[in-house]
mmCIF file of C-alpha atoms in Angstrom:
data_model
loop_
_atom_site.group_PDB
_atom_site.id
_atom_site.type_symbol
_atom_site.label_atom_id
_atom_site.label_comp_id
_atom_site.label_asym_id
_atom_site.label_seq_id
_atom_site.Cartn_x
_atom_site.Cartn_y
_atom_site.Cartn_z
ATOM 1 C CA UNK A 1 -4.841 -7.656 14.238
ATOM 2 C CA UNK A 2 -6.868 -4.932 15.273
ATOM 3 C CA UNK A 3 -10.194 -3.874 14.378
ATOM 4 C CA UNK A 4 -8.454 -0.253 13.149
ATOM 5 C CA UNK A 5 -6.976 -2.341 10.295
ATOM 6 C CA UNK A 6 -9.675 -4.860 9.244
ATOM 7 C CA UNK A 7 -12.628 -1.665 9.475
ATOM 8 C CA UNK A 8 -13.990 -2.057 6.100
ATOM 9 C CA UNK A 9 -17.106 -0.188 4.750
ATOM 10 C CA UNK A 10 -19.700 -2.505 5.016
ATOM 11 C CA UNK A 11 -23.218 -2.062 2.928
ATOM 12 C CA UNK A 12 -24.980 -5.308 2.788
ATOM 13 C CA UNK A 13 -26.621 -6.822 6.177
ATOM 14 C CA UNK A 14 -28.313 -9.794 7.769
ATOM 15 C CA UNK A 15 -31.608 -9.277 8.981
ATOM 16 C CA UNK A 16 -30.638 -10.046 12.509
ATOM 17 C CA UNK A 17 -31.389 -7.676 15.309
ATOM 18 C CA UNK A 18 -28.021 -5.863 16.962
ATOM 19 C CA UNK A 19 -28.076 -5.961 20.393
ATOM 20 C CA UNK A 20 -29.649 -3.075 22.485
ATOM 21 C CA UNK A 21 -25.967 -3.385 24.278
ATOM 22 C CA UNK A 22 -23.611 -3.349 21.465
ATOM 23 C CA UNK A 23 -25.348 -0.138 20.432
ATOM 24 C CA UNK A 24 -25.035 1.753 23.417
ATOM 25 C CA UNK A 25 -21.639 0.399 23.222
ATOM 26 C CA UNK A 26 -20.750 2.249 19.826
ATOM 27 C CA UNK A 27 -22.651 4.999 21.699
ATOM 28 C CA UNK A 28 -19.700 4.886 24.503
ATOM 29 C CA UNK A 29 -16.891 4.695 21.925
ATOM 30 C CA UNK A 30 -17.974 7.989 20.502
ATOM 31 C CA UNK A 31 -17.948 9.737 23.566
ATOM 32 C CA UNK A 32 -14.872 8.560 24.563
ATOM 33 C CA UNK A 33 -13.107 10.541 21.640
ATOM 34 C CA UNK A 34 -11.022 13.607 22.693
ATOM 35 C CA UNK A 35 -12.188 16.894 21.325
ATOM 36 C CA UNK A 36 -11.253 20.593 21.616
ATOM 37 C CA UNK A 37 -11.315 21.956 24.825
ATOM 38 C CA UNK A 38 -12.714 19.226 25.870
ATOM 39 C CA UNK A 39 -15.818 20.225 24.465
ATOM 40 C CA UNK A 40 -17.422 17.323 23.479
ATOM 41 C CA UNK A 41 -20.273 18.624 21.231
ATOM 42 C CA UNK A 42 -21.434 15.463 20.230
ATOM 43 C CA UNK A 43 -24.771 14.396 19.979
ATOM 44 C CA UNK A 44 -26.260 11.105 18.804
ATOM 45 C CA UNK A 45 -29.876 9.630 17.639
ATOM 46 C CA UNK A 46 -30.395 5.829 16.869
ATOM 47 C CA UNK A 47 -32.643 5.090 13.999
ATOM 48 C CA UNK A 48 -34.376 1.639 14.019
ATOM 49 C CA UNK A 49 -37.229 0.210 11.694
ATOM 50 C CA UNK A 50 -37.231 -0.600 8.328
ATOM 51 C CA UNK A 51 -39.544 2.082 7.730
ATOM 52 C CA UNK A 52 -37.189 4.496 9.154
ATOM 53 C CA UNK A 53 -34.255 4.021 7.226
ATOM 54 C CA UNK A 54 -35.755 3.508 3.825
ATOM 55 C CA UNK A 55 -37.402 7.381 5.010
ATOM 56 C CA UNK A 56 -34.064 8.496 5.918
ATOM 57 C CA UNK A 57 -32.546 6.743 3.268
ATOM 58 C CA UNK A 58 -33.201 9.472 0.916
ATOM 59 C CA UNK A 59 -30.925 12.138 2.416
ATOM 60 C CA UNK A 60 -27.960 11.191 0.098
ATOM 61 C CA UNK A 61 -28.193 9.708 -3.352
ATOM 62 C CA UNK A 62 -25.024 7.182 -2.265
ATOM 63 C CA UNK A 63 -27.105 5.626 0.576
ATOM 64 C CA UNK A 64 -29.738 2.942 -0.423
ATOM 65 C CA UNK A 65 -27.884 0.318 1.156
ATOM 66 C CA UNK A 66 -29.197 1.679 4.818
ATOM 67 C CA UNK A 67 -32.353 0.132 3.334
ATOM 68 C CA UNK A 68 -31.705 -3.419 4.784
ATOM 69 C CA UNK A 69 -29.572 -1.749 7.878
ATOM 70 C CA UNK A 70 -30.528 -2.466 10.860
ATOM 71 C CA UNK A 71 -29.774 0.685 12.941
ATOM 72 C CA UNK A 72 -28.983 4.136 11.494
ATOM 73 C CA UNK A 73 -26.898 6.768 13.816
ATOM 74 C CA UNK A 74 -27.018 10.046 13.705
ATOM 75 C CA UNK A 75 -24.216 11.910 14.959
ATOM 76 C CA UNK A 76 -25.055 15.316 15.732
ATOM 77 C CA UNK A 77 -23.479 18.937 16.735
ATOM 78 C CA UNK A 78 -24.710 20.563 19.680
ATOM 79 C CA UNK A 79 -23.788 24.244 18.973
ATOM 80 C CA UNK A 80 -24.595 25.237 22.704
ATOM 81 C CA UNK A 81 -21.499 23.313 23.448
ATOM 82 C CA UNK A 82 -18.788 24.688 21.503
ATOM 83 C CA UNK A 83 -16.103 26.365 23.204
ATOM 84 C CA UNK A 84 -13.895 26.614 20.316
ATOM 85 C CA UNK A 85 -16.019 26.498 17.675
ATOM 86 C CA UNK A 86 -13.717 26.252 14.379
ATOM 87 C CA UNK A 87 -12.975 22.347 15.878
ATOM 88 C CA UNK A 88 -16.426 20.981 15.757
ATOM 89 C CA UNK A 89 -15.971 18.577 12.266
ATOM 90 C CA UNK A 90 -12.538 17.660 13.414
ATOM 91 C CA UNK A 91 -14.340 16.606 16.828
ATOM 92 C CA UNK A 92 -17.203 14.799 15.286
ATOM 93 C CA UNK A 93 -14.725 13.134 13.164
ATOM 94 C CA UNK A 94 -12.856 11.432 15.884
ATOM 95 C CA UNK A 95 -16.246 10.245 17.548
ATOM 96 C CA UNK A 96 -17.451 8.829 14.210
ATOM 97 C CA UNK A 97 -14.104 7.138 14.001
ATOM 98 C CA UNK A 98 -14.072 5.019 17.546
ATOM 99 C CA UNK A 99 -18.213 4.330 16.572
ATOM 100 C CA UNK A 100 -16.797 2.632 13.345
ATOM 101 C CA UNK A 101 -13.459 0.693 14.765
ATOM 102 C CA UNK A 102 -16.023 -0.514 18.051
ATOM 103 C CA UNK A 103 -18.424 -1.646 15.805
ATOM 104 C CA UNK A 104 -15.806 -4.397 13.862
ATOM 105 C CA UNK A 105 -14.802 -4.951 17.626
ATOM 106 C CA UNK A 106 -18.663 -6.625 17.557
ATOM 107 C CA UNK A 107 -18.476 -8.459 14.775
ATOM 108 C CA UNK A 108 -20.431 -5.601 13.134
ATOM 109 C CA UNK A 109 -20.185 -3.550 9.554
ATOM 110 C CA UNK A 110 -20.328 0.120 9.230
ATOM 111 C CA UNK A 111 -21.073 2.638 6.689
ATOM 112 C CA UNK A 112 -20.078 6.466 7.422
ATOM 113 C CA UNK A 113 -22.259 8.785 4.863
ATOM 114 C CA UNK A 114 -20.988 12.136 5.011
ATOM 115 C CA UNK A 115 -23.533 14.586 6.112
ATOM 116 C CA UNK A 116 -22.072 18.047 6.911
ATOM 117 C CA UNK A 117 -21.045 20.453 5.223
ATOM 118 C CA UNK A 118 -23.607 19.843 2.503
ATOM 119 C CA UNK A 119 -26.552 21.928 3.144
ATOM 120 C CA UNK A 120 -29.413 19.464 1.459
ATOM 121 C CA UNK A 121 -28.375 16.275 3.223
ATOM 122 C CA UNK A 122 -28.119 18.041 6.135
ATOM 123 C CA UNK A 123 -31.752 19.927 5.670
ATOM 124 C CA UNK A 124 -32.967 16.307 4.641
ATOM 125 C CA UNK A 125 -31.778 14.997 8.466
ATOM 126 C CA UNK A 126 -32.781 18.015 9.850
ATOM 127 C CA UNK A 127 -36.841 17.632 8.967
ATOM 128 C CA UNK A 128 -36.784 13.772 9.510
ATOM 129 C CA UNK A 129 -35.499 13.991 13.079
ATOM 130 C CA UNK A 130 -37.379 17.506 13.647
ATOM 131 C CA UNK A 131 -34.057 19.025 15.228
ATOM 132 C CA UNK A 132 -33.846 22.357 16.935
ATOM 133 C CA UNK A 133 -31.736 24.927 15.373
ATOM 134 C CA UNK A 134 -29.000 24.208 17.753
ATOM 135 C CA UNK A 135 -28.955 20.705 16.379
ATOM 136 C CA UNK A 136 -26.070 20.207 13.670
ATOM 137 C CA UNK A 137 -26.586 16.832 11.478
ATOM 138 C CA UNK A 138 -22.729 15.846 10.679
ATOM 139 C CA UNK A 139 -22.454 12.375 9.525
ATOM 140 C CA UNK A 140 -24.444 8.723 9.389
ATOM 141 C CA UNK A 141 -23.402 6.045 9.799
ATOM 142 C CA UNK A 142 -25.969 2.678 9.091
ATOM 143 C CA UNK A 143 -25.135 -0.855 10.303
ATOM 144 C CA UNK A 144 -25.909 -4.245 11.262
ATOM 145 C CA UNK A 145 -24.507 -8.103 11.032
ATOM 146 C CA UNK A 146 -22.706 -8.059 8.198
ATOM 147 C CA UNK A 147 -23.984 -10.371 5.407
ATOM 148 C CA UNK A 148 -20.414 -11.792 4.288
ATOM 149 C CA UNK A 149 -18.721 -13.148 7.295
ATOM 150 C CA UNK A 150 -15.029 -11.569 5.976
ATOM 151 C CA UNK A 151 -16.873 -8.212 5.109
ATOM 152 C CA UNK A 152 -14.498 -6.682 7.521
ATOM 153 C CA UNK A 153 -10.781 -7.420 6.597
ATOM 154 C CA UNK A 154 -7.276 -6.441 6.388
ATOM 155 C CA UNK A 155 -6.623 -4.448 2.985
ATOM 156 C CA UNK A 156 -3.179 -2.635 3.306
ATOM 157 C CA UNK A 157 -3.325 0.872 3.150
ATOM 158 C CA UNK A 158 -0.056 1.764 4.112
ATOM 159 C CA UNK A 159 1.999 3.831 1.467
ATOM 160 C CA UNK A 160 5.286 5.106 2.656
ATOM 161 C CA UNK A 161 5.818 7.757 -0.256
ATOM 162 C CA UNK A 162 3.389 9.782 2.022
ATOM 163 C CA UNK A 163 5.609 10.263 5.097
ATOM 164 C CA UNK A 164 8.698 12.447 5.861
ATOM 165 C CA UNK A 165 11.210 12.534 8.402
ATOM 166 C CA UNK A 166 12.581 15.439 9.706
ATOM 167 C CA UNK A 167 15.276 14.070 12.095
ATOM 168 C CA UNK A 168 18.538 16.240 11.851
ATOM 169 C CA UNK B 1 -10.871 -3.448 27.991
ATOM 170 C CA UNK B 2 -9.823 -1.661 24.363
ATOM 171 C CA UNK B 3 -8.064 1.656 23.649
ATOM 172 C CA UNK B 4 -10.840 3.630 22.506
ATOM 173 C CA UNK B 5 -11.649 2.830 25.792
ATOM 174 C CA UNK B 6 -8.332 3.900 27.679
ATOM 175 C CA UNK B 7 -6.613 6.332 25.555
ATOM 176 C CA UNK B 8 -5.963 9.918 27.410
ATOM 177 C CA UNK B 9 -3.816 12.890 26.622
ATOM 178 C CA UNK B 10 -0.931 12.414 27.650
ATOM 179 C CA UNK B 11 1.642 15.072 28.506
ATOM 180 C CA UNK B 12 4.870 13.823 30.492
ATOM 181 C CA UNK B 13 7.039 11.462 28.384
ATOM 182 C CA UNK B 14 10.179 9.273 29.562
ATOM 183 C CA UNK B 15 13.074 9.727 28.339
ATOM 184 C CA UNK B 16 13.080 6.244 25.849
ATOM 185 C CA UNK B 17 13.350 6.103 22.737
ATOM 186 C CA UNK B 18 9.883 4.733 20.425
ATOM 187 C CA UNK B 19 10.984 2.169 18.426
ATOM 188 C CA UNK B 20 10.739 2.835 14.324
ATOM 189 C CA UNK B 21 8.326 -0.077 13.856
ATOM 190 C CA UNK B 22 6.103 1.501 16.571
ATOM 191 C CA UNK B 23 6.044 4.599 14.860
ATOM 192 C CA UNK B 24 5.267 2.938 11.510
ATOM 193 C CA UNK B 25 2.378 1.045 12.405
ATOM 194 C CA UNK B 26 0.842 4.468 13.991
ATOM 195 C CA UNK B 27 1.176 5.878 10.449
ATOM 196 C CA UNK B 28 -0.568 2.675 8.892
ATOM 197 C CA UNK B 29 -3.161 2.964 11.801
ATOM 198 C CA UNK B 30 -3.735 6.539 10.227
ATOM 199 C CA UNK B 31 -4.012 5.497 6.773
ATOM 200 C CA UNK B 32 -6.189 2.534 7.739
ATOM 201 C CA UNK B 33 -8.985 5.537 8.109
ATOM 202 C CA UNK B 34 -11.861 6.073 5.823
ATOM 203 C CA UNK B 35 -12.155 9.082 3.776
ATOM 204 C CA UNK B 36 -15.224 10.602 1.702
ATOM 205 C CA UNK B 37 -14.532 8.729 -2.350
ATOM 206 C CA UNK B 38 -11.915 7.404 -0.523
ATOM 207 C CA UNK B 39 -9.474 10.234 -1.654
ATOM 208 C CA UNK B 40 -7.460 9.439 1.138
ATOM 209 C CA UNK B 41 -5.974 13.018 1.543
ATOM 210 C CA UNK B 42 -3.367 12.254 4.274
ATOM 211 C CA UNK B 43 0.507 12.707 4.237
ATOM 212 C CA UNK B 44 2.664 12.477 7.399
ATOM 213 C CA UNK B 45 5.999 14.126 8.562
ATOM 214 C CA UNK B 46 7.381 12.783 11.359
ATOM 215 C CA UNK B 47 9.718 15.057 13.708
ATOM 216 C CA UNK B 48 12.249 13.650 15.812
ATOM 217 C CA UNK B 49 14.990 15.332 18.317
ATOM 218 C CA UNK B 50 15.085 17.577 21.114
ATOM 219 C CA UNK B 51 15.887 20.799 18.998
ATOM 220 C CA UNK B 52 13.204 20.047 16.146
ATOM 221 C CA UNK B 53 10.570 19.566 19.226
ATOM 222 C CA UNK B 54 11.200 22.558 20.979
ATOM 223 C CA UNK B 55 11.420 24.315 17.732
ATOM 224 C CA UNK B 56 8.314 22.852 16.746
ATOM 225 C CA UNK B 57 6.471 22.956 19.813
ATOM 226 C CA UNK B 58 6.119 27.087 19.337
ATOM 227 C CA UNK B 59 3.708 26.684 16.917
ATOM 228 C CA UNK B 60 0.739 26.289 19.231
ATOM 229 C CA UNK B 61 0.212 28.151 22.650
ATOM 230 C CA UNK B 62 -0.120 25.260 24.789
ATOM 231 C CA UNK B 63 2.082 22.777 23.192
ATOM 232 C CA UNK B 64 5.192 22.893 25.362
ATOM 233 C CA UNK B 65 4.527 19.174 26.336
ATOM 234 C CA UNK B 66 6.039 18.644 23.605
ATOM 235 C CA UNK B 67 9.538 19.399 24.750
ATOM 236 C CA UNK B 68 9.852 16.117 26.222
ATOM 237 C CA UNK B 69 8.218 14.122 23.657
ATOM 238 C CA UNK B 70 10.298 11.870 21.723
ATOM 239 C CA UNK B 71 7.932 12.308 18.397
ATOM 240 C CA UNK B 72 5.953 14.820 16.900
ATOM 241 C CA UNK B 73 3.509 13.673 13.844
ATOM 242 C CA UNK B 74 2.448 16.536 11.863
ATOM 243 C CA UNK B 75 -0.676 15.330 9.657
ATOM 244 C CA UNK B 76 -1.133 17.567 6.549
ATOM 245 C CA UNK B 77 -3.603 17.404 3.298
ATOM 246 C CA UNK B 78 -2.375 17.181 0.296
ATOM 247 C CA UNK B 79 -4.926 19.233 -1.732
ATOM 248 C CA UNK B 80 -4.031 17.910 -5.077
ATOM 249 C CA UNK B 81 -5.421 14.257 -4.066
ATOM 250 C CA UNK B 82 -8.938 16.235 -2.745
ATOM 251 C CA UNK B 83 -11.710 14.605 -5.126
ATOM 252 C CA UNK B 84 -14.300 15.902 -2.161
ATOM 253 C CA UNK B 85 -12.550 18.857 -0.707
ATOM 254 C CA UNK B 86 -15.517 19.825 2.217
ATOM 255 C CA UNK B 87 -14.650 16.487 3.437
ATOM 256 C CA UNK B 88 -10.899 17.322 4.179
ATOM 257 C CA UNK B 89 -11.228 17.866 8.066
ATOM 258 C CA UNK B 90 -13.593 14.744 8.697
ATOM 259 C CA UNK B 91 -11.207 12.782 6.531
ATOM 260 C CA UNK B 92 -7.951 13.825 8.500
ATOM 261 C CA UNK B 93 -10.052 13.749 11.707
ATOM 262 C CA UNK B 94 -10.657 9.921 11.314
ATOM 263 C CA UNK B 95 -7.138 9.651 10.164
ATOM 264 C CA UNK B 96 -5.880 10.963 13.329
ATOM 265 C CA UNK B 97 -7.818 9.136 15.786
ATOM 266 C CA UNK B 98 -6.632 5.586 14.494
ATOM 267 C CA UNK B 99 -3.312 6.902 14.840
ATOM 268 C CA UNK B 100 -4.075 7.956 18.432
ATOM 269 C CA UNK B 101 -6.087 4.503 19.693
ATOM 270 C CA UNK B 102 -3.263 2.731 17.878
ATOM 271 C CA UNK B 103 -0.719 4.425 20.186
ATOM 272 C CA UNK B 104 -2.502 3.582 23.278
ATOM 273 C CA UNK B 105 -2.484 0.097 21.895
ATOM 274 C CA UNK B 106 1.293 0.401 21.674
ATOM 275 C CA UNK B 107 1.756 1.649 25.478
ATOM 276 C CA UNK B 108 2.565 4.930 23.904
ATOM 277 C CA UNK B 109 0.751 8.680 25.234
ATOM 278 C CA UNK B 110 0.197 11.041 22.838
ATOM 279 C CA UNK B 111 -1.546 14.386 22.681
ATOM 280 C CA UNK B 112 -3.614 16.260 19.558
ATOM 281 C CA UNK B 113 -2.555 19.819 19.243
ATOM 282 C CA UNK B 114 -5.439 21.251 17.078
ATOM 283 C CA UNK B 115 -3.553 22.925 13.556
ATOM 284 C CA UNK B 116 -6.240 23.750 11.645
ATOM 285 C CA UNK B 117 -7.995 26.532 10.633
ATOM 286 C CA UNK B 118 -5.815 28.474 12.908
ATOM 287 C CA UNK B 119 -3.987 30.279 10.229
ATOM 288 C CA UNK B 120 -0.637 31.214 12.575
ATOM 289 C CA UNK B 121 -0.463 27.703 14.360
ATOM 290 C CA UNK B 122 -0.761 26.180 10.373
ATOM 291 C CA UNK B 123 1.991 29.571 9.139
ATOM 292 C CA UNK B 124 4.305 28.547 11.759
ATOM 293 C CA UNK B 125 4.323 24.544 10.703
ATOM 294 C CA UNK B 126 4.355 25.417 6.827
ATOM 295 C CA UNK B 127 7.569 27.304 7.563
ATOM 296 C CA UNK B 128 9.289 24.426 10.029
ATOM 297 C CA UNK B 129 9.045 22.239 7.330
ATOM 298 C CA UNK B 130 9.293 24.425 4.530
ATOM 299 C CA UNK B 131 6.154 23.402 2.692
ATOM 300 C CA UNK B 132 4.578 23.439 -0.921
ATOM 301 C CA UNK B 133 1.451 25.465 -1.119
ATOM 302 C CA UNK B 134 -0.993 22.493 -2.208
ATOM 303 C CA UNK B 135 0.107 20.943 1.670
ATOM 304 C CA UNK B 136 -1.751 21.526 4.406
ATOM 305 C CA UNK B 137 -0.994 21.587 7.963
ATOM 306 C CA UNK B 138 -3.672 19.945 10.017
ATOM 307 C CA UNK B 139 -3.071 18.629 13.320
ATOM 308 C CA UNK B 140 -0.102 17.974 14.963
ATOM 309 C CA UNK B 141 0.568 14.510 17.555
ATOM 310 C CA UNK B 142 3.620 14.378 20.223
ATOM 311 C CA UNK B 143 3.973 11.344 21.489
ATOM 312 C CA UNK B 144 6.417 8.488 23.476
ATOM 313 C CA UNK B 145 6.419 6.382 26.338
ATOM 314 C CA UNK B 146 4.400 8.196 29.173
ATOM 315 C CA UNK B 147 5.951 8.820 32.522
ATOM 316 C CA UNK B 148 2.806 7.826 34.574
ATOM 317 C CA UNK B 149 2.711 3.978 33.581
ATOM 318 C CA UNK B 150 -1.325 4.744 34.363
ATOM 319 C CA UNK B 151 -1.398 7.616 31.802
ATOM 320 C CA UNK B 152 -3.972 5.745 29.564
ATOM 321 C CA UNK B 153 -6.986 4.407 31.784
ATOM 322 C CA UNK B 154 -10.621 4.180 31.429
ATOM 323 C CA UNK B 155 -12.461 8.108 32.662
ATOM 324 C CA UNK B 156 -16.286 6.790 31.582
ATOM 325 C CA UNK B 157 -17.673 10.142 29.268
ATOM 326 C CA UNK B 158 -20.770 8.370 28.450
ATOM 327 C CA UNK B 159 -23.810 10.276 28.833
ATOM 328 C CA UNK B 160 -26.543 9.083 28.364
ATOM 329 C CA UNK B 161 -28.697 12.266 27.571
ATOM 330 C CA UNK B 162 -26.270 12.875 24.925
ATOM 331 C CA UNK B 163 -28.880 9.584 23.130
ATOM 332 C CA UNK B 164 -32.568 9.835 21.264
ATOM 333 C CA UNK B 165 -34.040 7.339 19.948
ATOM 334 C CA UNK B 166 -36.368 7.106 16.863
ATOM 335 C CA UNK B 167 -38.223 3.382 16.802
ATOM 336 C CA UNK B 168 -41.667 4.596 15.831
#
């Protein structure tokens, strides 16, 4: 089965090191997402050190389990890329997606905090990574090794009562 | 190499039928997708025939690859299950990139016609399928077997300027 269905979200981590490798693979995944226009506004920073991500731990009340993380990623929006601008979360959504399903390809766990649209988490990021104005903070996502070995698993999701045909 | 990795837009379809368990599993791929307090705020209609495609395929200046397709997937919100309604885009974003990897996976193309905000493109799909208010029109998928056996391939997008690192 495919690391689409056995993504989970993933909060407690070994303190083992990720691979410089596997994260500029996640890093490739992202890109590789289609966008609008082909505009690719993305925009990532990689947070590592324990004294880093309890800091940046604080932008959202949900996410104290990046304390034991081992990486943090930012995923950003460039505004000086936007060609059609009303697409930009849809875009950054897609990126954060393939960065989540790559990781579980690696044998690692994932956590996506949501970030944008909320102004104080995204002043929070703003100040700790001293962005430009430019600079959009839209999601985080922390990770590592996960502690439990079957953190990532199948769980079916599936409910047909959602989907409608329209055939004739 | 995996279908993050490989999956392209894909415009020219062959005539040939997708099979219904193909086009299931691309709707659990979708649902598969994490979503902010996991309101999971997806529902899917799925269009088949040549009339409903051309039909359809007006809704959205440069969607007339879709004449051709053999599917359309039209994913909408339902805003009554919203328990973190800013999230709605990222959710459905997420949502529709599993469904698009999955394809690849399936040696199906697809395309993403961006829907929303773009209040005619979402007008003209809330009157093809005659829909309540609380549903939403977000993006809309054609899809089938792709002429060019070679539609799907790798096209490297990394950049590695697009990367910052914070260690210190």
């Amino acid at each position: 089965m495919n690391s689409i269905f056995t993504r989970r979200s993933v909060r407690s981590f070994l303190p083992k090191e990720v691979e410089a490798e596997k994260i500029e693979k996640l890093l490739q995944a992202a890109m590789q997402a289609p966008s609008a226009m082909n505009q690719q506004p993305w925009e990532f920073i990689v947070v590592r050190g324990a004294e880093n991500l309890e800091k940046l731990s604080h932008f959202h009340v949900y996410a104290t389990s990046m304390v034991g993380a081992d990486f943090a990623i930012i995923v950003l929006c460039n505004n000086e890329r936007l060609k059609s601008p009303l697409a930009w979360q849809q875009d950054l959504g897609a990126a954060t997606q393939n960065l989540l399903v790559e990781a579980t390809e690696l044998g690692l766990g994932t956590v996506w905090f949501g970030t944008a649209p909320h102004q104080p988490r995204m002043d929070y990021v703003r100040e700790f990574c001293d962005l430009p104005e430019h600079m959009v903070p839209y999601s985080v996502i922390a990770g590592g090794y996960p502690k439990d070995p079957d953190a990532n698993h199948f769980k079916n999701r599936f409910d047909p009562s959602r989907v409608r045909y329209i055939t004739e």
